[in-house]
PDB file of C-alpha atoms in Angstrom:
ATOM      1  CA  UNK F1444     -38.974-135.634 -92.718  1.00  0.00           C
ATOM      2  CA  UNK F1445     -42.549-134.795 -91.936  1.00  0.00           C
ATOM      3  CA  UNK F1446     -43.577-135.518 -88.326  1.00  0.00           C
ATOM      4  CA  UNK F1447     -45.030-133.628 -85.265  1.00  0.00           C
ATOM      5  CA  UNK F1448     -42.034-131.628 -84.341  1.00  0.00           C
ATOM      6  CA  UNK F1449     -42.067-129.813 -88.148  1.00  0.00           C
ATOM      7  CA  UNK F1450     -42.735-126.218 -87.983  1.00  0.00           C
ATOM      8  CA  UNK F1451     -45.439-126.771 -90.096  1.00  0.00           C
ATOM      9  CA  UNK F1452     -47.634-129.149 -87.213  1.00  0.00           C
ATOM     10  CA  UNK F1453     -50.591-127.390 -85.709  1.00  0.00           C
ATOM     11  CA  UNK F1454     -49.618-129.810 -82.043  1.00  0.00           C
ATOM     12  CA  UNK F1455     -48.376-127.350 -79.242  1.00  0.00           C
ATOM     13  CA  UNK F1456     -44.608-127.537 -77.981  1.00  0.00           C
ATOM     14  CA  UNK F1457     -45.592-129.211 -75.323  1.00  0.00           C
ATOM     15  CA  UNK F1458     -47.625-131.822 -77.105  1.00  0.00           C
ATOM     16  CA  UNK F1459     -44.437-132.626 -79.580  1.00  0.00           C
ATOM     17  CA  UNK F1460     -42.604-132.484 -76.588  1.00  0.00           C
ATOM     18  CA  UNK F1461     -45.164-135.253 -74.966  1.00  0.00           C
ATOM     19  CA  UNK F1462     -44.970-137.249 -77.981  1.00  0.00           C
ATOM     20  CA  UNK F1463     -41.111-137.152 -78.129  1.00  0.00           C
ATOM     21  CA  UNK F1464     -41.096-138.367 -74.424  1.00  0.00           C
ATOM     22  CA  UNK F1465     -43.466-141.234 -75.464  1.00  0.00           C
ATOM     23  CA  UNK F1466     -41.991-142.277 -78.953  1.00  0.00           C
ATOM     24  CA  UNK F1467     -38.186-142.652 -76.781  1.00  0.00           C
ATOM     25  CA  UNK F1468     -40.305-144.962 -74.649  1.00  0.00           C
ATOM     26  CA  UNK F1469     -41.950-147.141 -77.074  1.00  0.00           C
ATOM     27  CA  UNK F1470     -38.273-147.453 -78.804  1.00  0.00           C
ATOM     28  CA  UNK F1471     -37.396-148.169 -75.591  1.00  0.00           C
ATOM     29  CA  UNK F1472     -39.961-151.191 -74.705  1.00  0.00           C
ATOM     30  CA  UNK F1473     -38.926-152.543 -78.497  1.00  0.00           C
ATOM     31  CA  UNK F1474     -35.403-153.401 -77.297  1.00  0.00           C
ATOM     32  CA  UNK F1475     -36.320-155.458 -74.349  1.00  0.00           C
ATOM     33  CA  UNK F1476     -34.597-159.054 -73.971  1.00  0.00           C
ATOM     34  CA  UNK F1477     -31.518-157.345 -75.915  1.00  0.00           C
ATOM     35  CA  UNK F1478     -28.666-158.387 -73.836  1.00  0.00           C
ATOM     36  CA  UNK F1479     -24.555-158.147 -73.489  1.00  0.00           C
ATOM     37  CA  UNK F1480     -22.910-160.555 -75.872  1.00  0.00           C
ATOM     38  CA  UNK F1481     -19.781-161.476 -75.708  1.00  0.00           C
ATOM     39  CA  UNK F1482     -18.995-160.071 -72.136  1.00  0.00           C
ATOM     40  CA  UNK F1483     -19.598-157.605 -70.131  1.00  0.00           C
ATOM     41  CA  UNK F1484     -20.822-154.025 -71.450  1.00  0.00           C
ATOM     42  CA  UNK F1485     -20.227-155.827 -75.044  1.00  0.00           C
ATOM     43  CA  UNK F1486     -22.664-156.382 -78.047  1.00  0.00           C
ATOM     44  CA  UNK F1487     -24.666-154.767 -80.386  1.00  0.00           C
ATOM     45  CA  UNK F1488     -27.306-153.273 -78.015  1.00  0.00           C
ATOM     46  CA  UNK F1489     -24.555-151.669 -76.195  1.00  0.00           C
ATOM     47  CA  UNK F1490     -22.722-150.227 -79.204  1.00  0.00           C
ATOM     48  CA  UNK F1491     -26.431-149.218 -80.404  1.00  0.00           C
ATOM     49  CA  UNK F1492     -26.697-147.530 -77.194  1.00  0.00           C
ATOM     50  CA  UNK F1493     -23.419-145.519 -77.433  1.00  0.00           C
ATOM     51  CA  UNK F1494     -23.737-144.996 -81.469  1.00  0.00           C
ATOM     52  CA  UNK F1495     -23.484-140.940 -81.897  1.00  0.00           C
ATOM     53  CA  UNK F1496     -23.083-139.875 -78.244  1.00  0.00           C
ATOM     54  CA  UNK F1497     -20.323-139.069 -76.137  1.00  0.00           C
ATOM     55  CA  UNK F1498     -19.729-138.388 -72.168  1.00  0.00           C
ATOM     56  CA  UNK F1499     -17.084-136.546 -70.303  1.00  0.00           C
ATOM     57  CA  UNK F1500     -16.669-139.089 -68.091  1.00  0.00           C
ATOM     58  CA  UNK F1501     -15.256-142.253 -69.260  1.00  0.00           C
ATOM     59  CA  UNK F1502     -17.374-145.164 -67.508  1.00  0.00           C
ATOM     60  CA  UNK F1503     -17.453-148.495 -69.961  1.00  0.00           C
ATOM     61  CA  UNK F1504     -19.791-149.999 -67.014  1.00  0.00           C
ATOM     62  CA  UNK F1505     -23.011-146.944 -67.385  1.00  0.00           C
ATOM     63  CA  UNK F1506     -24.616-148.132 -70.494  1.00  0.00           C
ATOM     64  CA  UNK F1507     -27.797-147.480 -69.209  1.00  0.00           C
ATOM     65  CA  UNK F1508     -27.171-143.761 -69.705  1.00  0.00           C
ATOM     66  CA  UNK F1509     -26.416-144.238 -73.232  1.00  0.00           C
ATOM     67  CA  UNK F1510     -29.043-146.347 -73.689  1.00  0.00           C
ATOM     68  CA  UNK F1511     -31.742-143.315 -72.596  1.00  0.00           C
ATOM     69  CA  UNK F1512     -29.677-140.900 -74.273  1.00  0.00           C
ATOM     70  CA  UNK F1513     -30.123-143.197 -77.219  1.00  0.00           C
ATOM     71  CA  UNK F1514     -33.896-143.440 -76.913  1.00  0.00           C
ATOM     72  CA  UNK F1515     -34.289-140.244 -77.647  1.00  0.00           C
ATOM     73  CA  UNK F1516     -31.523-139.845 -80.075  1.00  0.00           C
ATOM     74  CA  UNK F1517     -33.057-142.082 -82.182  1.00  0.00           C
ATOM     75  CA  UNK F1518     -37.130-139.819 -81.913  1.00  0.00           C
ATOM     76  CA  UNK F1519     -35.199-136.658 -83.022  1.00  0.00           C
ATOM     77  CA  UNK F1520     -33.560-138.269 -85.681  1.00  0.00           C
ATOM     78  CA  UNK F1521     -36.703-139.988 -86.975  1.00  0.00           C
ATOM     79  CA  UNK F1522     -38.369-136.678 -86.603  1.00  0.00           C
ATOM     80  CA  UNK F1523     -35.532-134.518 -88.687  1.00  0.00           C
ATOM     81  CA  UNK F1524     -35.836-131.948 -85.813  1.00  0.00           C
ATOM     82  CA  UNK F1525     -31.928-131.280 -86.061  1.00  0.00           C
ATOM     83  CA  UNK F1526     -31.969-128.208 -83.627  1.00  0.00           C
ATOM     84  CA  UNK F1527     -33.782-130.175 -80.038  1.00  0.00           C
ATOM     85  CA  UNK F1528     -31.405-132.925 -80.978  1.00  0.00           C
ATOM     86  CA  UNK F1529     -28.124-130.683 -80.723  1.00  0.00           C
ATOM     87  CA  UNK F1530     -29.908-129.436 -77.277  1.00  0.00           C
ATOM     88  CA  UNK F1531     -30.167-133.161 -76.093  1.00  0.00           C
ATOM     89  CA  UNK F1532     -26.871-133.989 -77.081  1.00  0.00           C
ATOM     90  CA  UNK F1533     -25.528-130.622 -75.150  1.00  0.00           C
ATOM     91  CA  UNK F1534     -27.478-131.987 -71.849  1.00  0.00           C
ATOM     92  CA  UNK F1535     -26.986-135.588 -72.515  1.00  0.00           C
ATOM     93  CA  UNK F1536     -23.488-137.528 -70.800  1.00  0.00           C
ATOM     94  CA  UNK F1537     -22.808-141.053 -70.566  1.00  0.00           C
ATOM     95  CA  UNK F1538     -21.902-140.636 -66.852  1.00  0.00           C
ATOM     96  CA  UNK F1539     -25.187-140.839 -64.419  1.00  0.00           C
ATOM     97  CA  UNK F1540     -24.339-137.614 -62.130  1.00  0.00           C
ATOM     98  CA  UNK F1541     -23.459-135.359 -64.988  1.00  0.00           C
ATOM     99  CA  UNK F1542     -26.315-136.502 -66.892  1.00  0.00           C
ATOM    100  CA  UNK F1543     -28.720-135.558 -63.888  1.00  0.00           C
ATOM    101  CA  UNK F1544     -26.549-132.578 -63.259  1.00  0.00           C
ATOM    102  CA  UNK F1545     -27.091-131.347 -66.736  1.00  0.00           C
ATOM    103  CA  UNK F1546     -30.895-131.870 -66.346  1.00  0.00           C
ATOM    104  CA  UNK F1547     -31.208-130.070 -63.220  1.00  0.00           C
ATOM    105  CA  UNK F1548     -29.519-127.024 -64.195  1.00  0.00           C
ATOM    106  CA  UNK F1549     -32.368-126.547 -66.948  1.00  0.00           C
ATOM    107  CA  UNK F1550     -34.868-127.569 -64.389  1.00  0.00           C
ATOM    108  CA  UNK F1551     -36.476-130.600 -65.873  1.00  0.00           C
ATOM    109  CA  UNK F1552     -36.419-132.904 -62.651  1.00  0.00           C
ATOM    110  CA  UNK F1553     -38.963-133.516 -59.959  1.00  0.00           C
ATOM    111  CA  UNK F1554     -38.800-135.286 -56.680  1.00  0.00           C
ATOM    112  CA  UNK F1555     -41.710-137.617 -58.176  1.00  0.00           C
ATOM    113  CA  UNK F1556     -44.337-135.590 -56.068  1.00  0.00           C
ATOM    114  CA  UNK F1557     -45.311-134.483 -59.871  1.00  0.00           C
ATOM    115  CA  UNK F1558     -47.449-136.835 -61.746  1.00  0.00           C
ATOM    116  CA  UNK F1559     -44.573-138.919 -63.057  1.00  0.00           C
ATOM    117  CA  UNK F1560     -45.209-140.540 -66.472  1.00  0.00           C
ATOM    118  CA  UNK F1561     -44.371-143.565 -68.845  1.00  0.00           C
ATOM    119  CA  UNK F1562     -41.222-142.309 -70.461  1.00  0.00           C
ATOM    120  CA  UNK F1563     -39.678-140.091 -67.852  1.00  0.00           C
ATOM    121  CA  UNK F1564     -36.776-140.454 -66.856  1.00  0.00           C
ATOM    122  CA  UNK F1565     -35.626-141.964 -63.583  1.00  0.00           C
ATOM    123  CA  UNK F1566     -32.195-141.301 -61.353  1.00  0.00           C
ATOM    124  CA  UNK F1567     -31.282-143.766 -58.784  1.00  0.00           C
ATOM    125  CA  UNK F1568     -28.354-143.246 -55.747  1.00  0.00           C
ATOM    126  CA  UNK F1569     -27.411-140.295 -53.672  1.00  0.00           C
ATOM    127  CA  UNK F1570     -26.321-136.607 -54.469  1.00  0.00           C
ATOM    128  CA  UNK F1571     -22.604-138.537 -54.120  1.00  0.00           C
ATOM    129  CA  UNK F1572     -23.069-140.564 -56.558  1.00  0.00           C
ATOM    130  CA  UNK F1573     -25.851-141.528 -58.537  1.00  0.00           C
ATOM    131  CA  UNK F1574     -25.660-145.193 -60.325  1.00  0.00           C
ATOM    132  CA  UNK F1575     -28.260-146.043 -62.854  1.00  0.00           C
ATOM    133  CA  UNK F1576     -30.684-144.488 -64.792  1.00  0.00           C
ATOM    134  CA  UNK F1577     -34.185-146.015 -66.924  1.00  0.00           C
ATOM    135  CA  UNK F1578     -37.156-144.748 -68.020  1.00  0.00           C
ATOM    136  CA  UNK F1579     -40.606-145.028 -65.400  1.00  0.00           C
ATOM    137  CA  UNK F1580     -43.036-147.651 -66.921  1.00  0.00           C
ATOM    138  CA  UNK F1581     -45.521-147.726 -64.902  1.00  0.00           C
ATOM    139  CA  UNK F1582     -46.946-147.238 -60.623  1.00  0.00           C
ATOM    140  CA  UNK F1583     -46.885-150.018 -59.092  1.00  0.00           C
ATOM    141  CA  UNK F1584     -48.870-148.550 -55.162  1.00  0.00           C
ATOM    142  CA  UNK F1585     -47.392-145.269 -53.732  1.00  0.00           C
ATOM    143  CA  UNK F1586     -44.086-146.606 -52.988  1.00  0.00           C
ATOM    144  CA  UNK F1587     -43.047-148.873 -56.142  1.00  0.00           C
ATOM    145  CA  UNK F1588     -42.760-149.044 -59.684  1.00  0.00           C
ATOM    146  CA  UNK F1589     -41.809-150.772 -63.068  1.00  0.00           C
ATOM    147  CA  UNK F1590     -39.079-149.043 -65.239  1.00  0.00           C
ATOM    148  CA  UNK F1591     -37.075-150.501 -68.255  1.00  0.00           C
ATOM    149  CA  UNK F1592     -33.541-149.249 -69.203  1.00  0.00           C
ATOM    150  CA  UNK F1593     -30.678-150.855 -70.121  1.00  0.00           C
ATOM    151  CA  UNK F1594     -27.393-151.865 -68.439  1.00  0.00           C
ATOM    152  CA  UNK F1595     -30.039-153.987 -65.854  1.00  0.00           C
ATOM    153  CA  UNK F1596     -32.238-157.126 -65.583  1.00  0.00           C
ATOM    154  CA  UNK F1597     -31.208-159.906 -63.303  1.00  0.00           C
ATOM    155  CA  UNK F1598     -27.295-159.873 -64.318  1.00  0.00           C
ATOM    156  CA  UNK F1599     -27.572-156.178 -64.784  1.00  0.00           C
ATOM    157  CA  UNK F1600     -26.735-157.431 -68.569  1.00  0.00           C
ATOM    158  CA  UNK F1601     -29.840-156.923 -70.530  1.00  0.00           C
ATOM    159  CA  UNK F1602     -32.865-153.830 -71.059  1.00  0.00           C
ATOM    160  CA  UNK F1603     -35.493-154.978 -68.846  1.00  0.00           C
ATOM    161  CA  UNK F1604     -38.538-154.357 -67.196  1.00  0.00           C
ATOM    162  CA  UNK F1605     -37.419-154.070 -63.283  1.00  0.00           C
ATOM    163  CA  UNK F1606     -39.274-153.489 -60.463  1.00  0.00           C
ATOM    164  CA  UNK F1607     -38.240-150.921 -57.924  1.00  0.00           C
ATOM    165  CA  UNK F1608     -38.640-148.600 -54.629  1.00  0.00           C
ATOM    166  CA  UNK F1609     -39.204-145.266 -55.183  1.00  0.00           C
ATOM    167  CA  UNK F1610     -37.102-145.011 -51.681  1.00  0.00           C
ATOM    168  CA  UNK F1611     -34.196-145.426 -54.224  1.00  0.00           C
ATOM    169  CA  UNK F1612     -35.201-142.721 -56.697  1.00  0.00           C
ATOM    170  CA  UNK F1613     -33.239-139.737 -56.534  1.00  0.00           C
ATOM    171  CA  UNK F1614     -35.143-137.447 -58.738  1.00  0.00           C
ATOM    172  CA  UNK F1615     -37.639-138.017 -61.654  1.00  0.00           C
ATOM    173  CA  UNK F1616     -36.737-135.792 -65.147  1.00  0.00           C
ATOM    174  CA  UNK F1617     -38.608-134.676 -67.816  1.00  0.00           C
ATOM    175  CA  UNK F1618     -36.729-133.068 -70.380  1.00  0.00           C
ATOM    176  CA  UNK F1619     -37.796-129.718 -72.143  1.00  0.00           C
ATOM    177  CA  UNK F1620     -40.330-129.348 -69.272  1.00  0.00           C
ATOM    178  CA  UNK F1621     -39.515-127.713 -66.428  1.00  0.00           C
ATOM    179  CA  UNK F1622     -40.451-128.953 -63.173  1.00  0.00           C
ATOM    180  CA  UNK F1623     -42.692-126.727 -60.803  1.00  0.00           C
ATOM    181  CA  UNK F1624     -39.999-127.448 -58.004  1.00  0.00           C
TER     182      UNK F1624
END
């Protein structure tokens, strides 16, 4: 498939790398309203979300990883690029805390002193235990923001636009680009 992230594009890495970050977004923003049917952590958006990916930690209740992990599952595939998607499936778990773990071994997260963009990645809890995870939409003052992930909305049920404190934020992650920190 011919796309942006072919050998063959005259785009720098880091400009594929900026579009891959912004495509997972947008297919991201085209699943919102999808909700649980059936019961909890059941129905096609989560089995879309968990389609092809794996985690070493069994948790039924984190869809929201597999939902970001499925984002950008989804770009690679659409953009044939078979050897970033093996990476992303080597960093990528189901389970919030190895899933940041994995990301800040190859340095791709940021307190959110960085210019944090739509499409990055966000970490909420503590270093013991971190307990969701979206994508940033969009600044909302210094201290808040929109995101949309799944596993959240009102029930925690649905992918949804949310509004949140950046006081809850654990780190910020970009993948493929390594953070200045």
């Amino acid at each position: 498939m011919s796309g942006p992230l072919d050998s063959n594009s005259t785009a720098s890495p880091r400009t594929d790398l900026d579009l891959v970050r912004r495509r997972a977004f947008e297919i991201a923003l085209s699943k919102r309203g999808q909700r649980e049917v059936g019961g909890s952590n059941l129905g096609p958006i989560c089995e879309w979300s968990k389609t092809g990916l794996t985690s070493r930690v069994k948790d039924p209740l984190m869809w929201c990883a597999f939902f970001v992990g499925q984002c950008y599952r989804q770009v690679l595939i659409e953009r044939g690029d078979a050897g970033l998607l093996a990476a992303w499936l080597n960093v990528f778990d189901g389970n919030c805390d190895k899933f940041a773990g994995n990301m800040r071994q190859l340095l791709w997260v940021t307190d959110g002193t960085d210019l944090v963009l739509p499409g990055d990645i966000v970490f909420y809890g503590t270093a013991a235990h971190l307990h969701h995870v979206d994508f940033f939409h969009e600044a909302k003052g210094a201290a808040a923001f929109d995101s949309i992930g799944g596993n959240t909305g009102p029930h925690s049920n649905s992918v949804a636009i949310m509004h949140r404190q950046k006081s809850r934020v654990f780190c910020f992650a970009r993948p493929w680009v390594p953070s200045a920190q």
